[in-house]
Short mmCIF file of C-alpha atoms in Angstrom, two decimals:
data_model
loop_
_atom_site.label_atom_id
_atom_site.label_comp_id
_atom_site.label_asym_id
_atom_site.label_seq_id
_atom_site.Cartn_x
_atom_site.Cartn_y
_atom_site.Cartn_z
CA MET A 92 0.53 -0.09 0.19
CA THR A 93 1.49 3.21 -1.37
CA ALA A 94 1.30 6.30 1.86
CA ARG A 95 -0.73 9.02 1.49
CA PRO A 96 1.19 12.84 2.08
CA THR A 97 0.28 13.72 5.93
CA PRO A 98 0.24 16.69 8.67
CA GLY A 99 3.39 16.00 10.37
CA TRP A 100 1.65 15.69 13.41
CA LEU A 101 -1.20 13.26 12.13
CA LYS A 102 0.62 9.73 13.18
CA PRO A 103 1.98 11.25 16.32
CA ALA A 104 -2.08 12.50 17.20
CA LEU A 105 -3.59 9.04 16.54
CA GLU A 106 -0.70 6.91 17.97
CA LEU A 107 -0.96 9.37 21.47
CA GLY A 108 -4.17 10.45 20.72
CA PRO A 109 -6.24 7.18 22.30
CA VAL A 110 -3.84 7.30 24.71
CA ALA A 111 -5.26 11.42 26.07
CA LEU A 112 -8.96 9.40 25.53
CA PHE A 113 -8.76 6.82 27.36
CA PHE A 114 -7.31 9.03 30.63
CA ALA A 115 -9.53 12.28 30.09
CA GLY A 116 -12.30 9.37 29.90
CA TYR A 117 -11.17 7.67 32.97
CA LEU A 118 -10.84 11.07 35.56
CA TRP A 119 -14.72 11.41 34.21
CA LEU A 120 -15.99 7.80 34.47
CA ARG A 121 -13.74 6.75 37.93
CA ASP A 122 -17.22 7.05 40.05
CA ASP A 123 -19.71 6.17 38.51
CA THR A 124 -21.26 2.92 37.86
CA PHE A 125 -23.19 1.39 35.05
CA LEU A 126 -25.75 -1.22 34.97
CA ILE A 127 -25.51 -2.96 31.62
CA GLY A 128 -27.69 -6.15 30.94
CA GLY A 129 -28.58 -6.77 34.02
CA ASN A 130 -25.02 -6.05 35.66
CA GLU A 131 -22.97 -3.56 37.25
CA TYR A 132 -19.28 -1.98 35.55
CA ASP A 133 -17.12 1.12 36.65
CA GLY A 134 -16.17 3.71 35.20
CA PHE A 135 -12.14 1.68 34.23
CA ILE A 136 -14.21 -1.19 32.35
CA VAL A 137 -16.70 0.72 30.93
CA VAL A 138 -13.00 3.07 29.34
CA THR A 139 -11.35 -0.03 28.84
CA ALA A 140 -14.13 -0.99 26.03
CA LEU A 141 -14.23 1.81 24.82
CA PHE A 142 -11.15 2.34 24.24
CA ILE A 143 -10.95 -1.58 22.77
CA PRO A 144 -12.65 -0.16 19.05
CA LEU A 145 -10.87 3.32 19.58
CA ILE A 146 -7.36 1.95 19.72
CA LEU A 147 -8.48 -0.01 16.54
CA ALA A 148 -9.47 2.96 14.90
CA SER A 149 -6.54 4.95 15.01
CA THR A 150 -4.83 1.22 14.61
CA ALA A 151 -6.05 1.37 11.26
CA ALA A 152 -6.13 4.57 10.66
CA LEU A 153 -2.25 4.54 10.98
CA TRP A 154 -2.25 2.34 8.19
CA TRP A 155 -3.96 3.96 5.75
CA LEU A 156 -2.25 7.10 6.10
CA THR A 157 1.15 5.71 5.71
CA GLY A 158 1.70 2.28 4.32
CA LYS A 159 2.53 0.26 6.97
CA LEU A 160 3.01 -0.49 10.91
CA SER A 161 5.31 -0.92 12.77
CA GLN A 162 5.14 -4.30 14.54
CA MET A 163 5.19 -2.43 18.52
CA GLN A 164 1.95 -0.74 17.21
CA ILE A 165 0.65 -4.10 15.69
CA VAL A 166 0.84 -5.92 19.23
CA THR A 167 -0.54 -3.72 21.13
CA ALA A 168 -3.46 -3.34 19.68
CA VAL A 169 -4.06 -7.24 19.26
CA LEU A 170 -3.03 -6.87 23.36
CA VAL A 171 -5.44 -4.60 23.99
CA THR A 172 -8.42 -6.13 22.67
CA VAL A 173 -7.76 -9.11 23.92
CA PHE A 174 -7.90 -8.58 27.48
CA GLY A 175 -9.64 -5.27 27.48
CA GLY A 176 -11.67 -7.31 26.77
CA LEU A 177 -11.12 -10.22 28.96
CA SER A 178 -11.02 -7.20 31.35
CA VAL A 179 -15.20 -5.77 30.29
CA TRP A 180 -15.95 -10.00 29.48
CA LEU A 181 -15.57 -11.07 32.83
CA ASN A 182 -15.44 -7.51 34.44
CA ASP A 183 -12.31 -6.98 36.27
CA GLU A 184 -10.05 -4.62 36.40
CA ARG A 185 -6.31 -6.78 36.53
CA PHE A 186 -6.48 -8.26 33.02
CA PHE A 187 -5.99 -4.59 31.35
CA LYS A 188 -4.13 -4.12 33.67
CA MET A 189 -1.42 -6.78 33.00
CA LYS A 190 -1.65 -5.89 29.46
CA PRO A 191 1.89 -3.11 29.54
CA THR A 192 3.90 -6.32 31.51
CA LEU A 193 3.48 -8.63 28.88
CA ILE A 194 4.23 -5.33 25.67
CA TYR A 195 7.81 -4.93 27.68
CA LEU A 196 8.52 -9.03 28.79
CA LEU A 197 7.43 -9.91 24.42
CA PHE A 198 9.79 -6.83 23.34
CA ALA A 199 11.93 -7.80 25.39
CA ALA A 200 12.26 -11.42 24.85
CA VAL A 201 12.38 -10.57 21.32
CA PHE A 202 15.97 -8.16 21.49
CA PHE A 203 17.12 -11.09 23.78
CA PHE A 204 16.78 -13.50 21.31
CA GLY A 205 18.11 -10.86 18.50
CA LEU A 206 20.60 -10.34 20.71
CA TRP A 207 21.71 -14.48 21.72
CA ARG A 208 22.36 -14.22 17.67
CA GLY A 209 23.99 -11.92 16.92
CA ARG A 210 20.91 -9.40 15.22
CA SER A 211 19.80 -6.08 16.41
CA TYR A 212 16.23 -6.14 15.71
CA LEU A 213 15.84 -3.37 17.10
CA GLN A 214 17.71 -1.91 14.02
CA LEU A 215 14.62 -2.10 12.07
CA VAL A 216 12.73 -0.25 13.89
CA LEU A 217 15.14 2.34 13.87
CA SER A 218 18.41 2.03 12.50
CA GLU A 219 16.91 5.03 9.41
CA ALA A 220 16.41 7.07 12.62
CA MET A 221 19.84 6.75 14.13
CA PRO A 222 22.67 5.20 11.88
CA LEU A 223 24.45 3.58 14.31
CA THR A 224 27.41 0.66 13.83
CA HIS A 225 26.45 -2.66 15.13
CA ALA A 226 28.11 -2.84 18.12
CA GLY A 227 26.27 0.50 18.86
CA TRP A 228 23.43 -1.19 18.10
CA LEU A 229 23.67 -4.68 19.93
CA LEU A 230 24.74 -2.59 23.12
CA LEU A 231 21.73 -0.49 22.28
CA THR A 232 19.49 -3.33 22.30
CA LYS A 233 20.83 -5.06 25.43
CA ARG A 234 19.62 -1.78 27.28
CA MET A 235 16.79 -1.27 26.23
CA ALA A 236 15.50 -5.27 26.68
CA TRP A 237 16.12 -4.16 30.14
CA PHE A 238 15.37 -1.78 30.37
CA PHE A 239 11.37 -3.30 28.71
CA VAL A 240 12.46 -5.93 31.62
CA GLY A 241 12.56 -2.53 34.84
CA LEU A 242 8.53 -1.54 33.27
CA ALA A 243 7.54 -4.84 33.24
CA VAL A 244 8.33 -5.24 36.18
CA ALA A 245 7.18 -1.85 37.59
CA ASN A 246 3.68 -2.70 36.79
CA GLU A 247 3.41 -5.10 37.92
CA VAL A 248 4.40 -3.49 41.52
CA ILE A 249 1.66 -0.59 40.66
CA TRP A 250 -0.88 -2.17 39.70
CA ARG A 251 -0.83 -4.66 42.65
CA THR A 252 0.56 -2.48 45.48
CA MET A 253 -1.13 1.07 44.37
CA SER A 254 -4.48 2.10 43.78
CA THR A 255 -5.84 2.60 40.22
CA ASP A 256 -5.20 6.39 39.72
CA ALA A 257 -1.57 5.20 40.19
CA TRP A 258 -1.64 2.77 37.82
CA VAL A 259 -3.90 4.90 34.82
CA ASN A 260 -0.98 7.78 35.91
CA PHE A 261 1.44 6.21 35.58
CA LYS A 262 0.41 4.17 32.66
CA THR A 263 -0.64 7.71 30.61
CA PHE A 264 2.37 9.87 32.03
CA GLY A 265 5.16 7.72 34.12
CA LEU A 266 6.15 5.40 30.66
CA PRO A 267 6.08 8.09 27.71
CA ILE A 268 8.53 10.03 30.10
CA ALA A 269 10.80 7.07 31.31
CA MET A 270 11.06 6.72 27.40
CA PHE A 271 12.39 9.57 26.23
CA ALA A 272 14.96 8.95 29.88
CA PHE A 273 16.03 6.50 28.33
CA PHE A 274 16.45 7.57 24.66
CA ILE A 275 18.30 11.09 26.27
CA ALA A 276 20.77 8.64 29.04
CA GLN A 277 21.94 6.84 25.77
CA ALA A 278 22.54 9.90 23.92
CA GLY A 279 26.76 8.93 25.02
CA LEU A 280 26.41 5.52 22.82
CA MET A 281 24.88 7.39 19.41
CA LYS A 282 27.40 9.58 19.79
CA THR A 283 30.88 6.86 20.02
CA HIS A 284 28.71 4.37 17.69
CA ALA A 285 27.49 6.84 15.26
CA THR A 286 28.32 6.34 11.45
CA ALA A 287 27.55 8.76 8.60
CA PRO A 288 25.20 9.37 6.50
CA GLU A 289 26.48 7.10 3.02
CA GLY A 290 27.76 9.52 0.85
CA GLU A 291 30.15 11.83 3.31
CA ASP A 292 33.03 11.14 5.66
#
């Protein structure tokens, strides 16, 4: 599928918009209880039910506009559907709260598997944005894999020991901030292992 020309802000908006709407919806409905089909559902479950078609629609829009989807976008959409659906079906918010743990452990496992084979699967995703040497990619992938393990552990600790409010804030703000801080912390690695674009010395 051929990518269509789109404004630069549209792709980030489609990726981050569903999360922002989930947060706003949760703040709006968190204290409410809804009677649906004879069963009571709290605001978190209702917002989760609305989040599933929203993330699927944004993922479909990204594919239609750009002509491609990253593995992370596909996996995220699938796990949101599966674990969000389980939370709604069983009226149990724990399934949806476990979703980030499984996403991060899955990608950590993929990265570690690639390293075991002497390859960097992270390079397949970010090579155009960050030209690095092979050794640089292996080191960055190793750090990224352990970072994902740390995020998985943090998610488990927070949802199991803290309130739903704390978990929603962690998911909405903590995870993006942690990701941003991680890449800022890799500035030295990127400088040391940077490669010049083709045709330049």
